[in-house]
């Protein structure tokens, strides 16, 4: 059988059954669009957070009592620094500040701009900032979400923080954190560390937690056990634990949508198989004519396979392209709230960084294509193996 008759009958079959094919393509596009968009969002957020965690310290030490964080005394910093193999020990000052009781809080972060570890962790956020000018008075750098909130409430130049001792501390807005940092810094307020202590009610030398690094990865467990034994109210958290927690969060949400997709896909394939099993008399006659003209069962299956692959490829390309446009160009309205929620200060989710995981796309395609092709070809094979005279009746 030459190529010309094959492609002629392929085109003829697609045109003759165009209404059926367009209906299947439309439904398939919706399924692929929803799953691809969900996995695009999950991959983008996962990659962004992984990049952010790479600049974080290896360990965080907190002081806890019950389920509450307590200020960490300055002596703990010196005790941790005495261990061999520990480097970059630094206190951190941070906490939540509620500008109004029923509104989302700011994330107050105090930074010692003269300390090397703080400079490294916040290098991208403070890039291009004139530190000498910034440190000349009570000033702050705010995330884009905080900036929008302040503009909406007419705090365009400065904001007065109410400290725990009942006094107001007026802080001027120095600038807005750079674009692309919304995921980790949308609700953030960067301040000199002493100013942050005043707002959060911490005493001189006290900090929210202490961070340190262990350059030798083989020593992580050993150092972690030694530090944990220093005080009964000490809790230590590693970067690996944070990374695993974020991975579980996004894997859970992405897996939830994957399960829903599989359920819908199974229902779709069963419906498609049932309809394909009840092949229209016109299509049965078409297959019978091909068999009467000398086409083998293999030739008929090749024709229907090519026809089905055209539908599958068209559905996958259109669905995944629309999902990419929806997620990375339109910022996935509605759907992104499932992953990010709406608790940020300005009720505006950060922009999603384009990330394509081709292994995920390949898995989606194979899962969809194999089930689709099987649902179509099995009924066709049953007709093709019958006598051509019976198929044409």
Coordinates of C-alpha atoms in Angstrom, one line a residue:
X1 CA 0.0 0.0 0.0
X2 CA 1.5 3.3 -1.1
X3 CA 1.6 6.4 1.0
X4 CA -0.8 8.5 -1.2
X5 CA -3.8 6.2 -0.7
X6 CA -3.0 6.0 3.0
X7 CA -2.9 9.8 3.5
X8 CA -5.9 10.2 1.3
X9 CA -8.0 7.9 3.4
X10 CA -6.6 9.5 6.6
X11 CA -7.7 13.0 5.5
X12 CA -11.0 11.6 4.4
X13 CA -11.6 9.9 7.7
X14 CA -10.7 13.0 9.7
X15 CA -13.0 15.2 7.6
X16 CA -15.9 12.7 7.6
X17 CA -15.9 12.4 11.4
X18 CA -14.9 16.0 12.1
X19 CA -17.8 16.7 14.5
X20 CA -16.9 13.7 16.6
X21 CA -13.2 14.5 16.6
X22 CA -13.8 18.1 17.5
X23 CA -15.9 17.1 20.4
X24 CA -13.3 14.7 21.7
X25 CA -10.5 17.3 21.2
X26 CA -12.5 19.9 23.1
X27 CA -13.0 17.6 26.1
X28 CA -9.4 16.4 26.0
X29 CA -8.1 20.0 25.9
X30 CA -10.0 20.8 29.1
X31 CA -8.5 17.8 30.9
X32 CA -5.0 18.4 29.8
X33 CA -5.3 22.1 30.4
X34 CA -6.3 21.7 34.0
X35 CA -3.7 19.1 34.9
X36 CA -0.9 20.9 33.0
X37 CA -1.8 24.3 34.6
X38 CA -1.7 22.7 38.1
X39 CA 1.6 21.0 37.5
X40 CA 3.1 24.2 36.0
X41 CA 2.1 26.2 39.1
X42 CA 3.5 23.5 41.4
X43 CA 6.8 23.2 39.5
X44 CA 7.2 27.0 39.4
X45 CA 6.6 27.5 43.1
X46 CA 8.8 24.5 44.0
X47 CA 11.7 25.9 41.9
X48 CA 11.4 29.4 43.3
X49 CA 11.3 28.2 46.9
X50 CA 14.2 25.8 46.3
X51 CA 16.3 28.7 44.9
X52 CA 15.3 30.8 48.0
X53 CA 16.3 27.9 50.4
X54 CA 19.7 27.6 48.7
X55 CA 20.7 31.0 50.2
X56 CA 19.3 30.1 53.6
X57 CA 21.6 28.9 56.5
X58 CA 22.1 25.2 57.2
X59 CA 20.5 25.3 60.6
X60 CA 18.1 27.5 62.6
X61 CA 18.1 27.4 66.4
X62 CA 14.9 28.5 68.3
X63 CA 14.0 28.8 71.9
X64 CA 10.5 27.3 72.6
X65 CA 8.2 26.8 75.5
X66 CA 5.1 24.8 74.8
X67 CA 4.3 25.9 71.2
X68 CA 5.5 29.5 71.6
X69 CA 8.8 31.1 70.5
X70 CA 10.8 32.8 73.2
X71 CA 13.6 35.4 72.7
X72 CA 17.0 33.8 72.3
X73 CA 19.6 35.2 74.6
X74 CA 22.9 36.5 73.2
X75 CA 24.9 33.8 75.1
X76 CA 23.5 31.1 72.9
X77 CA 25.3 32.6 69.9
X78 CA 28.7 32.2 71.7
X79 CA 27.9 28.7 72.9
X80 CA 27.1 27.5 69.4
X81 CA 30.1 29.2 67.9
X82 CA 32.4 27.2 70.2
X83 CA 31.7 23.9 68.4
X84 CA 34.3 22.8 66.0
X85 CA 33.0 22.6 62.4
X86 CA 30.4 25.4 62.8
X87 CA 30.7 28.6 60.8
X88 CA 28.7 31.8 60.2
X89 CA 26.8 31.9 63.5
X90 CA 24.4 34.8 63.5
X91 CA 21.3 36.0 65.4
X92 CA 18.2 36.8 63.5
X93 CA 15.4 39.2 64.4
X94 CA 12.0 38.7 62.8
X95 CA 8.4 38.5 63.7
X96 CA 4.8 39.3 62.6
X97 CA 3.4 42.8 63.0
X98 CA -0.4 43.4 62.6
X99 CA -1.1 46.9 61.3
X100 CA -4.8 46.3 62.0
X101 CA -6.4 43.5 64.0
X102 CA -8.4 41.9 61.2
X103 CA -5.8 42.4 58.4
X104 CA -2.9 40.3 57.3
X105 CA 0.4 40.9 59.1
X106 CA 3.7 42.3 57.9
X107 CA 6.8 40.1 58.2
X108 CA 9.3 42.3 60.2
X109 CA 12.9 41.3 59.4
X110 CA 15.8 43.0 61.2
X111 CA 19.1 42.9 59.3
X112 CA 22.6 43.5 60.6
X113 CA 23.9 45.0 57.4
X114 CA 27.4 44.8 58.6
X115 CA 27.2 41.1 59.3
X116 CA 28.4 38.8 56.5
X117 CA 25.8 36.1 56.8
X118 CA 22.9 38.6 56.6
X119 CA 24.5 40.2 53.5
X120 CA 24.7 36.8 51.8
X121 CA 21.1 35.7 52.6
X122 CA 19.6 39.1 51.4
X123 CA 22.1 39.9 48.7
X124 CA 19.5 39.8 45.9
X125 CA 16.9 41.8 47.9
X126 CA 19.3 44.6 48.8
X127 CA 21.2 44.7 45.5
X128 CA 21.7 48.3 44.4
X129 CA 20.7 49.8 47.8
X130 CA 22.8 52.6 49.1
X131 CA 23.4 51.2 52.6
X132 CA 25.1 54.3 54.0
X133 CA 22.0 56.4 53.1
X134 CA 19.6 53.7 54.3
X135 CA 21.3 53.5 57.7
X136 CA 21.3 57.2 58.2
X137 CA 17.9 57.2 59.9
X138 CA 14.9 55.1 60.9
X139 CA 14.1 53.7 57.4
X140 CA 12.7 50.5 55.9
X141 CA 12.6 48.5 52.7
X142 CA 9.1 47.0 52.0
X143 CA 7.8 44.2 49.8
X144 CA 5.5 45.0 46.9
X145 CA 2.5 43.7 48.8
X146 CA 3.3 45.9 51.8
X147 CA 3.9 48.9 49.5
X148 CA 0.4 48.4 47.9
X149 CA -1.2 48.2 51.4
X150 CA 0.6 51.4 52.6
X151 CA -0.4 53.3 49.4
X152 CA -4.0 52.2 49.8
X153 CA -4.0 53.4 53.4
X154 CA -2.1 56.7 52.6
X155 CA 1.2 55.7 54.2
X156 CA 3.1 56.6 51.1
X157 CA 6.2 58.2 52.8
X158 CA 6.3 56.7 56.3
X159 CA 4.5 54.4 58.8
X160 CA 4.2 54.6 62.6
X161 CA 4.7 51.2 64.3
X162 CA 3.1 50.7 67.7
X163 CA 5.7 49.0 69.9
X164 CA 4.8 46.6 72.7
X165 CA 5.5 49.3 75.3
X166 CA 2.8 51.5 73.8
X167 CA 4.9 54.0 72.0
X168 CA 4.9 54.8 68.3
X169 CA 8.0 54.5 66.2
X170 CA 7.9 56.4 63.0
X171 CA 9.8 54.8 60.1
X172 CA 10.3 56.3 56.7
X173 CA 9.9 54.2 53.5
X174 CA 13.2 54.0 51.8
X175 CA 12.2 51.9 48.8
X176 CA 10.5 48.7 47.5
X177 CA 12.1 45.3 47.2
X178 CA 12.9 44.3 43.6
X179 CA 10.5 42.6 41.3
X180 CA 10.7 38.8 41.2
X181 CA 11.0 38.5 45.0
X182 CA 7.2 38.5 45.7
X183 CA 7.0 34.9 46.6
X184 CA 9.3 35.2 49.6
X185 CA 9.2 38.9 50.3
X186 CA 5.8 40.2 49.3
X187 CA 4.8 40.9 52.9
X188 CA 8.3 41.6 54.1
X189 CA 9.6 44.8 55.8
X190 CA 13.4 45.0 56.1
X191 CA 14.7 47.2 58.9
X192 CA 18.0 47.7 60.7
X193 CA 18.2 45.1 63.4
X194 CA 18.0 47.5 66.4
X195 CA 14.9 49.1 64.9
X196 CA 13.3 45.7 64.4
X197 CA 14.0 44.8 68.1
X198 CA 12.1 47.9 69.2
X199 CA 9.1 47.1 67.1
X200 CA 9.0 43.4 68.2
X201 CA 9.7 44.2 71.9
X202 CA 13.1 42.4 72.1
X203 CA 15.7 43.4 74.6
X204 CA 19.2 44.4 73.8
X205 CA 21.2 41.4 72.3
X206 CA 18.0 39.2 72.1
X207 CA 17.0 37.6 68.9
X208 CA 14.2 35.5 67.5
X209 CA 16.5 32.7 66.5
X210 CA 20.1 31.9 65.7
X211 CA 21.4 30.5 62.4
X212 CA 24.7 28.7 61.6
X213 CA 26.3 26.7 58.8
X214 CA 28.1 23.4 58.8
X215 CA 30.3 23.2 55.7
X216 CA 31.0 19.5 56.1
X217 CA 27.8 17.7 55.2
X218 CA 28.9 14.5 57.0
X219 CA 29.0 16.4 60.3
X220 CA 25.4 17.6 60.1
X221 CA 23.8 15.0 62.3
X222 CA 26.7 15.1 64.8
X223 CA 26.6 18.9 65.2
X224 CA 22.8 18.9 65.3
X225 CA 22.8 16.5 68.3
X226 CA 25.5 18.5 70.1
X227 CA 23.6 21.8 69.7
X228 CA 20.3 20.2 70.7
X229 CA 21.8 19.1 73.9
X230 CA 22.8 22.6 75.0
X231 CA 19.4 23.6 76.5
X232 CA 16.2 21.8 77.3
X233 CA 14.1 24.5 75.5
X234 CA 16.1 24.5 72.4
X235 CA 14.8 23.4 69.0
X236 CA 17.0 23.0 65.9
X237 CA 15.7 22.9 62.4
X238 CA 17.8 22.0 59.4
X239 CA 17.6 23.2 55.8
X240 CA 16.8 19.7 54.7
X241 CA 13.7 19.6 56.9
X242 CA 12.5 22.9 55.5
X243 CA 13.1 21.7 51.9
X244 CA 11.2 18.4 52.7
X245 CA 8.3 20.3 54.2
X246 CA 7.9 22.5 51.2
X247 CA 8.2 19.5 48.9
X248 CA 5.5 17.6 50.8
X249 CA 3.2 20.7 50.6
X250 CA 3.4 21.1 46.9
X251 CA 3.5 17.4 46.1
X252 CA 0.3 17.0 48.2
X253 CA -1.5 19.7 46.3
X254 CA -0.2 18.6 42.9
X255 CA -1.0 15.0 43.8
X256 CA -4.5 15.9 44.8
X257 CA -5.1 17.3 41.3
X258 CA -3.4 14.3 39.7
X259 CA -5.8 11.9 41.4
X260 CA -8.7 14.0 40.3
X261 CA -7.3 13.9 36.8
X262 CA -6.9 10.2 36.8
X263 CA -10.5 9.7 38.0
X264 CA -11.8 12.0 35.2
X265 CA -9.5 10.4 32.7
X266 CA -10.8 6.9 33.5
X267 CA -14.4 8.1 33.2
X268 CA -13.5 9.7 29.9
X269 CA -11.8 6.6 28.5
X270 CA -14.7 4.4 29.6
X271 CA -17.2 6.7 27.8
X272 CA -15.0 6.8 24.8
X273 CA -14.6 3.1 24.7
X274 CA -18.3 2.5 25.0
X275 CA -19.0 4.9 22.2
X276 CA -16.3 3.4 20.0
X277 CA -17.6 -0.1 20.7
X278 CA -21.0 1.0 19.2
X279 CA -19.4 2.0 16.0
X280 CA -21.7 3.8 13.6
X281 CA -22.8 1.8 10.6
X282 CA -21.1 4.3 8.3
X283 CA -17.7 3.7 9.9
X284 CA -18.3 -0.1 10.0
X285 CA -19.1 0.1 6.3
X286 CA -15.9 2.2 5.7
X287 CA -13.7 -0.4 7.4
X288 CA -15.5 -3.2 5.5
X289 CA -14.8 -1.4 2.2
X290 CA -11.2 -1.0 3.0
X291 CA -10.9 -4.7 3.8
X292 CA -12.8 -5.6 0.6
X293 CA -10.3 -3.5 -1.4
X294 CA -7.4 -5.6 -0.1
X295 CA -6.4 -3.7 3.0
X296 CA -5.0 -5.9 5.7
X297 CA -6.0 -5.8 9.4
X298 CA -2.7 -4.2 10.1
X299 CA -3.3 -1.5 7.4
X300 CA -6.7 -0.6 8.9
X301 CA -5.2 -0.4 12.4
X302 CA -2.4 1.8 11.1
X303 CA -4.9 4.1 9.5
X304 CA -7.0 4.4 12.7
X305 CA -3.9 4.7 14.8
X306 CA -2.7 7.7 12.7
X307 CA -6.2 9.2 12.9
X308 CA -6.2 8.9 16.7
X309 CA -2.7 10.2 17.1
X310 CA -3.7 13.4 15.2
X311 CA -6.5 13.9 17.6
X312 CA -4.2 13.1 20.6
X313 CA -1.4 15.4 19.5
X314 CA -3.8 18.3 18.6
X315 CA -5.4 18.0 22.1
X316 CA -2.1 17.8 23.9
X317 CA -0.4 20.7 22.1
X318 CA -3.5 23.0 22.4
X319 CA -4.1 22.0 26.1
X320 CA -0.5 22.4 27.3
X321 CA 0.0 25.7 25.3
X322 CA -3.1 27.2 26.8
X323 CA -2.0 26.1 30.2
X324 CA 1.4 27.7 29.7
X325 CA -0.2 30.9 28.6
X326 CA -2.7 30.8 31.5
X327 CA -0.1 30.2 34.2
X328 CA 3.0 32.2 33.1
X329 CA 1.4 35.0 31.1
X330 CA -1.9 35.5 33.0
X331 CA -0.5 34.4 36.4
X332 CA -3.1 31.7 36.8
X333 CA -6.0 33.6 38.2
X334 CA -8.2 31.6 40.6
X335 CA -6.2 28.4 40.3
X336 CA -3.0 29.9 42.0
X337 CA -5.0 30.7 45.1
X338 CA -5.3 27.0 45.8
X339 CA -1.5 26.9 46.2
X340 CA -0.8 30.4 47.7
X341 CA -4.0 31.3 49.4
X342 CA -5.2 34.9 49.8
X343 CA -3.6 35.8 53.1
X344 CA -0.9 38.1 51.7
X345 CA -1.0 41.7 52.6
X346 CA -2.3 43.1 49.3
X347 CA -4.4 40.0 48.3
X348 CA -2.3 39.7 45.2
X349 CA -0.3 36.6 44.5
X350 CA 3.3 36.9 43.2
X351 CA 4.2 36.3 39.6
X352 CA 5.0 32.8 38.7
X353 CA 8.5 32.1 37.2
X354 CA 8.3 30.0 34.0
X355 CA 9.6 26.5 34.7
X356 CA 9.0 23.6 32.4
X357 CA 9.5 20.0 33.6
X358 CA 9.6 17.9 30.4
X359 CA 9.4 14.7 32.3
X360 CA 6.1 15.7 33.8
X361 CA 4.8 16.7 30.3
X362 CA 5.9 13.4 28.9
X363 CA 4.2 11.5 31.6
X364 CA 0.9 13.4 31.0
X365 CA 1.2 12.8 27.3
X366 CA 1.9 9.0 27.6
X367 CA -0.8 8.5 30.3
X368 CA -3.4 10.3 28.1
X369 CA -2.3 8.9 24.7
X370 CA -2.0 5.3 25.7
X371 CA -5.4 5.2 27.3
X372 CA -7.0 7.1 24.5
X373 CA -5.5 5.0 21.7
X374 CA -6.4 1.7 23.5
X375 CA -10.0 2.9 23.9
X376 CA -10.3 3.6 20.1
X377 CA -8.3 0.8 18.6
X378 CA -9.8 -2.2 20.4
X379 CA -13.3 -1.7 18.9
X380 CA -11.7 -1.0 15.5
X381 CA -9.8 -4.2 15.7
X382 CA -12.9 -6.2 16.5
X383 CA -14.6 -4.9 13.4
X384 CA -11.5 -5.4 11.2
X385 CA -11.2 -9.1 12.0
X386 CA -14.7 -9.8 11.0
X387 CA -15.7 -10.8 7.4
X388 CA -15.8 -7.7 5.1
X389 CA -19.3 -8.7 3.9
X390 CA -20.7 -8.6 7.5
X391 CA -19.0 -5.3 8.2
X392 CA -20.6 -3.7 5.1
X393 CA -24.2 -4.8 6.1

